[in-house]
mmCIF file of C-alpha atoms in Angstrom:
data_model
loop_
_atom_site.group_PDB
_atom_site.id
_atom_site.type_symbol
_atom_site.label_atom_id
_atom_site.label_comp_id
_atom_site.label_asym_id
_atom_site.label_seq_id
_atom_site.Cartn_x
_atom_site.Cartn_y
_atom_site.Cartn_z
ATOM 1 C CA MET A 804 47.753 7.547 -52.624
ATOM 2 C CA GLU A 805 49.053 7.387 -49.013
ATOM 3 C CA HIS A 806 46.394 8.259 -46.253
ATOM 4 C CA ILE A 807 47.562 10.360 -43.260
ATOM 5 C CA ALA A 808 47.437 8.930 -39.848
ATOM 6 C CA PRO A 809 46.801 11.542 -37.106
ATOM 7 C CA GLY A 810 50.108 10.274 -35.545
ATOM 8 C CA ALA A 811 51.797 11.473 -38.708
ATOM 9 C CA LEU A 812 51.143 15.108 -37.833
ATOM 10 C CA ALA A 813 52.368 14.941 -34.290
ATOM 11 C CA GLY A 814 55.903 15.827 -35.551
ATOM 12 C CA PRO A 815 55.017 19.027 -37.390
ATOM 13 C CA LEU A 816 52.407 20.116 -34.809
ATOM 14 C CA THR A 817 54.732 19.487 -31.945
ATOM 15 C CA MET A 818 57.360 21.638 -33.805
ATOM 16 C CA LEU A 819 55.071 24.589 -34.466
ATOM 17 C CA LEU A 820 53.500 24.608 -31.194
ATOM 18 C CA GLY A 821 57.071 24.441 -29.513
ATOM 19 C CA PHE A 822 57.823 27.624 -31.409
ATOM 20 C CA VAL A 823 54.575 29.319 -30.374
ATOM 21 C CA GLY A 824 55.830 28.454 -26.708
ATOM 22 C CA LEU A 825 59.267 29.803 -27.217
ATOM 23 C CA GLY A 826 57.580 33.097 -28.229
ATOM 24 C CA PHE A 827 55.289 33.140 -25.462
ATOM 25 C CA ILE A 828 58.156 32.885 -22.918
ATOM 26 C CA ALA A 829 60.426 35.377 -24.958
ATOM 27 C CA ALA A 830 57.705 37.919 -24.695
ATOM 28 C CA ARG A 831 56.788 37.437 -21.091
ATOM 29 C CA ARG A 832 60.506 36.880 -19.712
ATOM 30 C CA LEU A 833 62.614 38.940 -21.922
ATOM 31 C CA ALA A 834 59.915 41.698 -22.676
ATOM 32 C CA ILE A 835 60.543 41.299 -26.490
ATOM 33 C CA ASP A 836 58.381 43.270 -28.694
ATOM 34 C CA PRO A 837 57.023 41.524 -31.502
ATOM 35 C CA ARG A 838 56.372 44.267 -33.945
ATOM 36 C CA PRO A 839 59.836 44.775 -35.017
ATOM 37 C CA ILE A 840 60.024 41.085 -35.860
ATOM 38 C CA ALA A 841 56.890 41.226 -38.084
ATOM 39 C CA THR A 842 58.362 44.025 -40.051
ATOM 40 C CA LEU A 843 61.554 42.045 -40.425
ATOM 41 C CA LEU A 844 59.686 39.145 -41.686
ATOM 42 C CA ILE A 845 57.659 41.213 -44.164
ATOM 43 C CA TYR A 846 60.275 43.504 -45.372
ATOM 44 C CA LEU A 847 63.253 41.164 -45.448
ATOM 45 C CA ILE A 848 63.041 37.288 -44.559
ATOM 46 C CA ALA A 849 59.875 36.665 -46.757
ATOM 47 C CA PRO A 850 61.300 38.291 -49.819
ATOM 48 C CA PHE A 851 64.508 36.168 -49.486
ATOM 49 C CA THR A 852 62.770 32.940 -48.727
ATOM 50 C CA PHE A 853 60.353 33.421 -51.771
ATOM 51 C CA PHE A 854 63.344 34.385 -54.077
ATOM 52 C CA ARG A 855 65.118 31.233 -52.814
ATOM 53 C CA ALA A 856 62.060 28.949 -53.419
ATOM 54 C CA LEU A 857 61.416 30.257 -56.966
ATOM 55 C CA MET A 858 65.173 29.851 -58.004
ATOM 56 C CA ASN A 859 65.796 26.466 -56.679
ATOM 57 C CA GLY A 860 62.298 25.181 -58.211
ATOM 58 C CA GLY A 861 63.217 26.264 -61.794
ATOM 59 C CA PRO A 862 60.116 28.192 -62.777
ATOM 60 C CA THR A 863 58.852 26.655 -65.846
ATOM 61 C CA PRO A 864 55.831 28.005 -67.341
ATOM 62 C CA SER A 865 53.664 25.017 -66.189
ATOM 63 C CA TYR A 866 54.822 25.785 -62.543
ATOM 64 C CA VAL A 867 54.147 29.479 -62.761
ATOM 65 C CA LEU A 868 50.718 28.884 -64.045
ATOM 66 C CA LEU A 869 50.221 26.891 -60.845
ATOM 67 C CA THR A 870 51.304 29.891 -58.911
ATOM 68 C CA LEU A 871 48.761 32.021 -60.944
ATOM 69 C CA ILE A 872 45.921 29.614 -60.673
ATOM 70 C CA LEU A 873 46.387 29.767 -56.774
ATOM 71 C CA PHE A 874 47.025 33.243 -56.476
ATOM 72 C CA CYS A 875 43.697 34.028 -58.224
ATOM 73 C CA LEU A 876 41.949 31.314 -56.267
ATOM 74 C CA SER A 877 43.057 32.890 -52.994
ATOM 75 C CA SER A 878 42.164 36.472 -54.107
ATOM 76 C CA ALA A 879 38.718 35.364 -55.213
ATOM 77 C CA ILE A 880 37.837 33.986 -52.113
ATOM 78 C CA ALA A 881 39.186 36.880 -50.030
ATOM 79 C CA LEU A 882 37.311 39.647 -52.163
ATOM 80 C CA ALA A 883 34.173 37.448 -52.151
ATOM 81 C CA VAL A 884 34.475 37.247 -48.224
ATOM 82 C CA ARG A 885 35.229 40.821 -48.130
ATOM 83 C CA GLY A 886 32.220 41.718 -49.939
ATOM 84 C CA LEU A 887 29.769 39.363 -48.054
ATOM 85 C CA THR A 888 30.940 40.282 -44.468
ATOM 86 C CA ARG A 889 32.112 44.059 -44.714
ATOM 87 C CA HIS A 890 28.937 45.154 -43.004
ATOM 88 C CA ARG A 891 28.933 42.404 -40.367
ATOM 89 C CA PHE A 892 31.983 42.954 -38.659
ATOM 90 C CA GLY A 893 33.802 46.036 -37.487
ATOM 91 C CA ALA A 894 36.453 47.642 -40.125
ATOM 92 C CA GLN A 895 39.714 45.878 -38.505
ATOM 93 C CA GLU A 896 37.903 42.418 -37.708
ATOM 94 C CA GLY A 897 36.354 42.524 -41.274
ATOM 95 C CA ALA A 898 40.012 43.216 -42.772
ATOM 96 C CA LEU A 899 41.357 40.361 -40.756
ATOM 97 C CA LEU A 900 38.618 38.104 -41.641
ATOM 98 C CA ALA A 901 39.209 38.693 -45.354
ATOM 99 C CA PHE A 902 42.990 38.293 -45.292
ATOM 100 C CA SER A 903 42.668 34.995 -43.572
ATOM 101 C CA SER A 904 40.096 33.639 -45.814
ATOM 102 C CA GLY A 905 42.618 33.701 -48.699
ATOM 103 C CA THR A 906 45.371 31.872 -47.183
ATOM 104 C CA GLY A 907 46.417 29.161 -44.738
ATOM 105 C CA ASN A 908 49.304 27.527 -42.995
ATOM 106 C CA THR A 909 50.687 25.854 -46.053
ATOM 107 C CA GLY A 910 54.294 26.394 -45.423
ATOM 108 C CA TYR A 911 55.013 26.041 -41.588
ATOM 109 C CA PHE A 912 52.523 23.326 -41.297
ATOM 110 C CA GLY A 913 51.691 22.030 -44.714
ATOM 111 C CA LEU A 914 55.086 21.533 -46.206
ATOM 112 C CA PRO A 915 56.313 19.082 -43.388
ATOM 113 C CA VAL A 916 52.799 17.027 -44.322
ATOM 114 C CA ALA A 917 53.675 17.258 -48.062
ATOM 115 C CA LEU A 918 57.132 15.815 -47.505
ATOM 116 C CA ILE A 919 55.394 12.728 -45.973
ATOM 117 C CA VAL A 920 52.595 11.889 -48.456
ATOM 118 C CA LEU A 921 54.391 13.521 -51.660
ATOM 119 C CA PRO A 922 57.344 12.381 -53.866
ATOM 120 C CA PRO A 923 59.857 15.060 -54.831
ATOM 121 C CA GLU A 924 57.896 16.091 -57.922
ATOM 122 C CA GLY A 925 54.881 16.454 -55.916
ATOM 123 C CA VAL A 926 56.536 18.633 -53.407
ATOM 124 C CA THR A 927 57.812 20.825 -56.156
ATOM 125 C CA GLN A 928 54.387 21.311 -57.460
ATOM 126 C CA TYR A 929 53.029 22.067 -53.809
ATOM 127 C CA LEU A 930 55.907 24.687 -53.349
ATOM 128 C CA PHE A 931 54.790 26.456 -56.536
ATOM 129 C CA CYS A 932 51.183 26.290 -55.376
ATOM 130 C CA ILE A 933 52.364 28.013 -52.038
ATOM 131 C CA LEU A 934 54.031 30.607 -53.918
ATOM 132 C CA GLY A 935 50.840 31.591 -55.306
ATOM 133 C CA ILE A 936 49.152 31.943 -51.917
ATOM 134 C CA THR A 937 52.071 33.674 -50.502
ATOM 135 C CA LEU A 938 52.111 36.253 -53.518
ATOM 136 C CA TYR A 939 48.516 36.802 -52.486
ATOM 137 C CA GLU A 940 49.137 37.607 -48.936
ATOM 138 C CA PHE A 941 51.533 40.363 -49.843
ATOM 139 C CA THR A 942 49.647 41.847 -52.638
ATOM 140 C CA VAL A 943 45.685 41.623 -52.650
ATOM 141 C CA GLY A 944 45.791 40.366 -48.982
ATOM 142 C CA PHE A 945 47.906 43.040 -47.577
ATOM 143 C CA TYR A 946 45.902 45.562 -49.408
ATOM 144 C CA LEU A 947 42.447 44.339 -47.884
ATOM 145 C CA SER A 948 44.068 44.225 -44.355
ATOM 146 C CA ALA A 949 45.461 47.600 -44.965
ATOM 147 C CA ARG A 950 41.992 48.840 -45.947
ATOM 148 C CA GLY A 951 40.962 48.111 -42.423
ATOM 149 C CA GLN A 952 43.032 50.856 -40.951
ATOM 150 C CA PHE A 953 44.288 53.067 -44.030
ATOM 151 C CA SER A 954 42.560 54.732 -47.043
ATOM 152 C CA ILE A 955 42.786 53.239 -50.601
ATOM 153 C CA ARG A 956 45.834 55.292 -51.759
ATOM 154 C CA GLN A 957 47.777 54.645 -48.371
ATOM 155 C CA SER A 958 46.944 50.948 -48.773
ATOM 156 C CA LEU A 959 48.370 50.944 -52.464
ATOM 157 C CA VAL A 960 51.409 52.747 -51.459
ATOM 158 C CA LYS A 961 52.198 50.085 -48.872
ATOM 159 C CA ILE A 962 51.837 47.366 -51.542
ATOM 160 C CA VAL A 963 54.158 49.000 -53.793
ATOM 161 C CA ARG A 964 56.883 49.085 -50.959
ATOM 162 C CA LEU A 965 56.531 45.498 -50.260
ATOM 163 C CA PRO A 966 59.948 43.904 -51.613
ATOM 164 C CA LEU A 967 58.395 40.624 -52.117
ATOM 165 C CA ILE A 968 56.706 41.495 -55.081
ATOM 166 C CA TYR A 969 60.139 42.549 -56.638
ATOM 167 C CA ALA A 970 61.637 39.341 -55.323
ATOM 168 C CA PHE A 971 59.018 37.342 -57.385
ATOM 169 C CA LEU A 972 59.613 39.527 -60.401
ATOM 170 C CA ALA A 973 63.481 39.316 -60.265
ATOM 171 C CA ALA A 974 63.264 35.418 -59.900
ATOM 172 C CA LEU A 975 61.136 35.170 -63.085
ATOM 173 C CA LEU A 976 63.551 37.646 -64.912
ATOM 174 C CA LEU A 977 66.535 35.637 -64.006
ATOM 175 C CA ALA A 978 64.592 32.432 -65.171
ATOM 176 C CA GLN A 979 63.556 34.008 -68.283
ATOM 177 C CA PHE A 980 67.017 34.810 -69.505
ATOM 178 C CA ASP A 981 68.381 31.517 -67.875
ATOM 179 C CA LEU A 982 70.825 33.173 -65.561
ATOM 180 C CA ALA A 983 71.896 31.337 -62.373
ATOM 181 C CA LEU A 984 73.303 32.822 -59.301
ATOM 182 C CA PRO A 985 76.564 31.761 -57.735
ATOM 183 C CA GLU A 986 76.421 28.504 -55.903
ATOM 184 C CA ALA A 987 77.895 30.251 -52.843
ATOM 185 C CA LEU A 988 75.101 32.881 -52.889
ATOM 186 C CA MET A 989 72.318 30.461 -53.270
ATOM 187 C CA THR A 990 73.803 28.358 -50.351
ATOM 188 C CA SER A 991 73.842 31.602 -47.891
ATOM 189 C CA LEU A 992 70.056 31.866 -48.801
ATOM 190 C CA ASP A 993 69.488 28.511 -47.144
ATOM 191 C CA VAL A 994 69.311 30.068 -43.727
ATOM 192 C CA PHE A 995 65.945 32.224 -44.497
ATOM 193 C CA PRO A 996 63.298 29.388 -44.731
ATOM 194 C CA ALA A 997 63.959 27.811 -41.254
ATOM 195 C CA THR A 998 64.277 31.694 -39.956
ATOM 196 C CA TYR A 999 60.819 32.436 -41.504
ATOM 197 C CA THR A 1000 59.189 29.375 -40.004
ATOM 198 C CA LEU A 1001 60.574 30.008 -36.544
ATOM 199 C CA LEU A 1002 59.971 33.713 -36.175
ATOM 200 C CA GLY A 1003 56.562 33.374 -38.029
ATOM 201 C CA MET A 1004 55.486 30.982 -35.304
ATOM 202 C CA MET A 1005 57.086 32.624 -32.410
ATOM 203 C CA ILE A 1006 55.219 35.912 -33.194
ATOM 204 C CA ILE A 1007 51.849 33.920 -32.458
ATOM 205 C CA GLY A 1008 53.209 33.080 -29.007
ATOM 206 C CA MET A 1009 54.340 36.574 -28.334
ATOM 207 C CA THR A 1010 51.101 38.039 -29.425
ATOM 208 C CA LEU A 1011 49.353 35.389 -27.153
ATOM 209 C CA SER A 1012 51.326 36.396 -24.272
ATOM 210 C CA ARG A 1013 49.570 39.839 -24.404
ATOM 211 C CA VAL A 1014 45.982 38.285 -24.960
ATOM 212 C CA THR A 1015 43.284 39.289 -22.322
ATOM 213 C CA LEU A 1016 39.679 37.711 -22.211
ATOM 214 C CA ALA A 1017 38.624 40.722 -23.940
ATOM 215 C CA ALA A 1018 40.276 39.593 -27.266
ATOM 216 C CA TRP A 1019 38.384 36.524 -27.455
ATOM 217 C CA ASP A 1020 36.011 37.058 -30.257
ATOM 218 C CA THR A 1021 33.551 33.956 -30.576
ATOM 219 C CA ARG A 1022 31.946 35.165 -33.794
ATOM 220 C CA LEU A 1023 35.312 36.040 -35.604
ATOM 221 C CA ILE A 1024 36.910 32.760 -34.540
ATOM 222 C CA LEU A 1025 33.863 30.706 -35.736
ATOM 223 C CA ALA A 1026 33.845 32.495 -39.041
ATOM 224 C CA CYS A 1027 37.650 32.004 -39.334
ATOM 225 C CA THR A 1028 37.358 28.404 -38.732
ATOM 226 C CA ALA A 1029 34.305 27.865 -41.055
ATOM 227 C CA LEU A 1030 36.060 29.614 -43.762
ATOM 228 C CA ARG A 1031 39.368 27.461 -43.226
ATOM 229 C CA TYR A 1032 37.827 24.302 -42.816
ATOM 230 C CA GLY A 1033 34.483 24.767 -44.716
ATOM 231 C CA VAL A 1034 35.197 27.002 -47.787
ATOM 232 C CA TRP A 1035 38.848 25.949 -48.345
ATOM 233 C CA PRO A 1036 38.322 22.217 -48.516
ATOM 234 C CA LEU A 1037 35.333 22.785 -51.031
ATOM 235 C CA ALA A 1038 37.225 25.169 -53.239
ATOM 236 C CA THR A 1039 40.263 22.822 -53.503
ATOM 237 C CA LEU A 1040 37.948 19.669 -54.016
ATOM 238 C CA GLY A 1041 36.230 21.826 -56.625
ATOM 239 C CA THR A 1042 39.237 22.563 -58.267
ATOM 240 C CA VAL A 1043 40.728 19.160 -58.587
ATOM 241 C CA LEU A 1044 37.422 17.754 -59.964
ATOM 242 C CA VAL A 1045 37.089 20.476 -62.601
ATOM 243 C CA LEU A 1046 40.803 19.900 -63.564
ATOM 244 C CA GLN A 1047 40.217 16.024 -63.836
ATOM 245 C CA THR A 1048 37.247 16.726 -66.116
ATOM 246 C CA PHE A 1049 39.302 18.770 -68.603
ATOM 247 C CA PHE A 1050 42.815 17.617 -68.280
ATOM 248 C CA ALA A 1051 44.964 14.414 -67.393
ATOM 249 C CA LEU A 1052 45.731 15.603 -63.661
ATOM 250 C CA SER A 1053 48.575 13.711 -62.083
ATOM 251 C CA PRO A 1054 47.637 12.028 -58.628
ATOM 252 C CA ASP A 1055 50.577 13.944 -56.979
ATOM 253 C CA LEU A 1056 49.401 17.422 -58.366
ATOM 254 C CA ALA A 1057 45.899 16.578 -57.203
ATOM 255 C CA MET A 1058 47.056 15.649 -53.643
ATOM 256 C CA ALA A 1059 49.141 18.800 -53.575
ATOM 257 C CA ILE A 1060 46.210 21.140 -54.529
ATOM 258 C CA LEU A 1061 43.828 19.193 -51.923
ATOM 259 C CA LEU A 1062 46.442 19.491 -48.990
ATOM 260 C CA LEU A 1063 46.136 23.162 -49.568
ATOM 261 C CA GLY A 1064 42.721 23.193 -48.451
ATOM 262 C CA VAL A 1065 42.968 21.245 -45.100
ATOM 263 C CA VAL A 1066 45.764 23.119 -43.476
ATOM 264 C CA PRO A 1067 45.139 25.437 -40.287
ATOM 265 C CA MET A 1068 44.969 29.206 -40.633
ATOM 266 C CA ALA A 1069 48.170 31.014 -41.717
ATOM 267 C CA ALA A 1070 50.592 32.356 -39.169
ATOM 268 C CA ASN A 1071 51.134 35.410 -41.467
ATOM 269 C CA VAL A 1072 47.557 36.565 -40.379
ATOM 270 C CA VAL A 1073 49.197 37.539 -37.202
ATOM 271 C CA VAL A 1074 52.219 38.902 -38.914
ATOM 272 C CA VAL A 1075 50.401 41.274 -41.167
ATOM 273 C CA ALA A 1076 47.691 42.186 -38.359
ATOM 274 C CA MET A 1077 50.767 43.023 -36.227
ATOM 275 C CA GLU A 1078 52.478 45.084 -38.958
ATOM 276 C CA LEU A 1079 49.332 46.955 -39.622
ATOM 277 C CA GLY A 1080 47.726 47.402 -36.214
ATOM 278 C CA ILE A 1081 44.573 45.275 -36.926
ATOM 279 C CA GLN A 1082 43.730 43.081 -34.011
ATOM 280 C CA PRO A 1083 46.677 40.798 -33.809
ATOM 281 C CA GLN A 1084 45.452 39.177 -30.521
ATOM 282 C CA LYS A 1085 42.189 38.178 -32.051
ATOM 283 C CA GLY A 1086 43.971 36.795 -35.107
ATOM 284 C CA ALA A 1087 46.451 34.772 -32.913
ATOM 285 C CA LEU A 1088 43.639 33.139 -30.915
ATOM 286 C CA ALA A 1089 41.935 32.233 -34.317
ATOM 287 C CA VAL A 1090 45.290 30.853 -35.566
ATOM 288 C CA LEU A 1091 45.741 28.760 -32.387
ATOM 289 C CA VAL A 1092 42.271 27.188 -32.350
ATOM 290 C CA THR A 1093 42.559 26.073 -35.975
ATOM 291 C CA THR A 1094 46.084 24.733 -35.524
ATOM 292 C CA LEU A 1095 44.857 22.602 -32.497
ATOM 293 C CA LEU A 1096 41.964 21.151 -34.668
ATOM 294 C CA ALA A 1097 44.324 20.248 -37.477
ATOM 295 C CA PRO A 1098 45.507 16.791 -36.335
ATOM 296 C CA LEU A 1099 41.775 15.658 -36.113
ATOM 297 C CA ILE A 1100 40.508 17.244 -39.432
ATOM 298 C CA ILE A 1101 43.122 16.780 -41.831
ATOM 299 C CA PRO A 1102 43.130 12.794 -41.958
ATOM 300 C CA LEU A 1103 39.287 12.769 -42.076
ATOM 301 C CA TYR A 1104 39.000 15.502 -44.765
ATOM 302 C CA LEU A 1105 41.755 14.044 -46.867
ATOM 303 C CA ALA A 1106 40.198 10.649 -46.706
ATOM 304 C CA GLY A 1107 36.809 11.677 -48.042
ATOM 305 C CA MET A 1108 38.348 14.143 -50.492
ATOM 306 C CA LEU A 1109 40.740 11.241 -52.020
ATOM 307 C CA THR A 1110 37.519 9.071 -52.341
ATOM 308 C CA LEU A 1111 35.599 11.578 -54.037
ATOM 309 C CA THR A 1112 38.270 12.413 -56.545
ATOM 310 C CA GLY A 1113 39.109 8.746 -57.239
ATOM 311 C CA LEU A 1114 42.561 8.823 -55.717
ATOM 312 C CA ALA A 1115 41.999 6.704 -52.655
#
């Protein structure tokens, strides 16, 4: 299995930070409000991106099982963090921490890395793992975030209105009946993944343009960093070791799962925080810190994890 040199991450990191910079400049110079963009991402761009990925991947039962496993893992971590920290942070900070604990930048940052180290079959498996985490973000994660600002009923109503859930169900239904969309229609959906990445990272820059020193929360940032670079690597390493014990786990799938555990915090932390009004500035600072740490941490973590799993 190929190791990742720090230089291999320079491309993805430069691209992502460049998008963040564009967002910062746009907000400062053009006075663009990021809140409508967050709404656009959640209610339009994310569902079409999710639907396209499912349709292109051809959701077989084994691939859907990967999605469900990662959905359950993300949800379990987030619910545990929420239960353990709800009395240690304010309502909004606790909701932000719980949401961020169940996800990571598996798409914007992780996918370019996956394309470097995985063959096509491994990339497909990685994509279906991502779908499970994305499904968490817009169901359980969105609910936990909303609870920092809204009642249980209001939070559930917000989830029911999320179109991404219905995009997931529609893709599974079409696959079940072996129905394919016209090629012209599928081609027209190709614009959504790049748009999703660009706007998702630009929102971080837009939010950072409004950050003041008062938004720096050392305790929250340390907690987010510890969960992202402490709990998740252990969780994915444990998952691979357990699966290796009971099943013939392919090296590509093992690498895909391990990669999920070492990416930085998700840009969608800021998108959801912006939509729900739960401390998006604090979230943007935490995302930026973990992203800047990624080139140092990912090669070291993966080297050790590959050795422990016998894949080195």
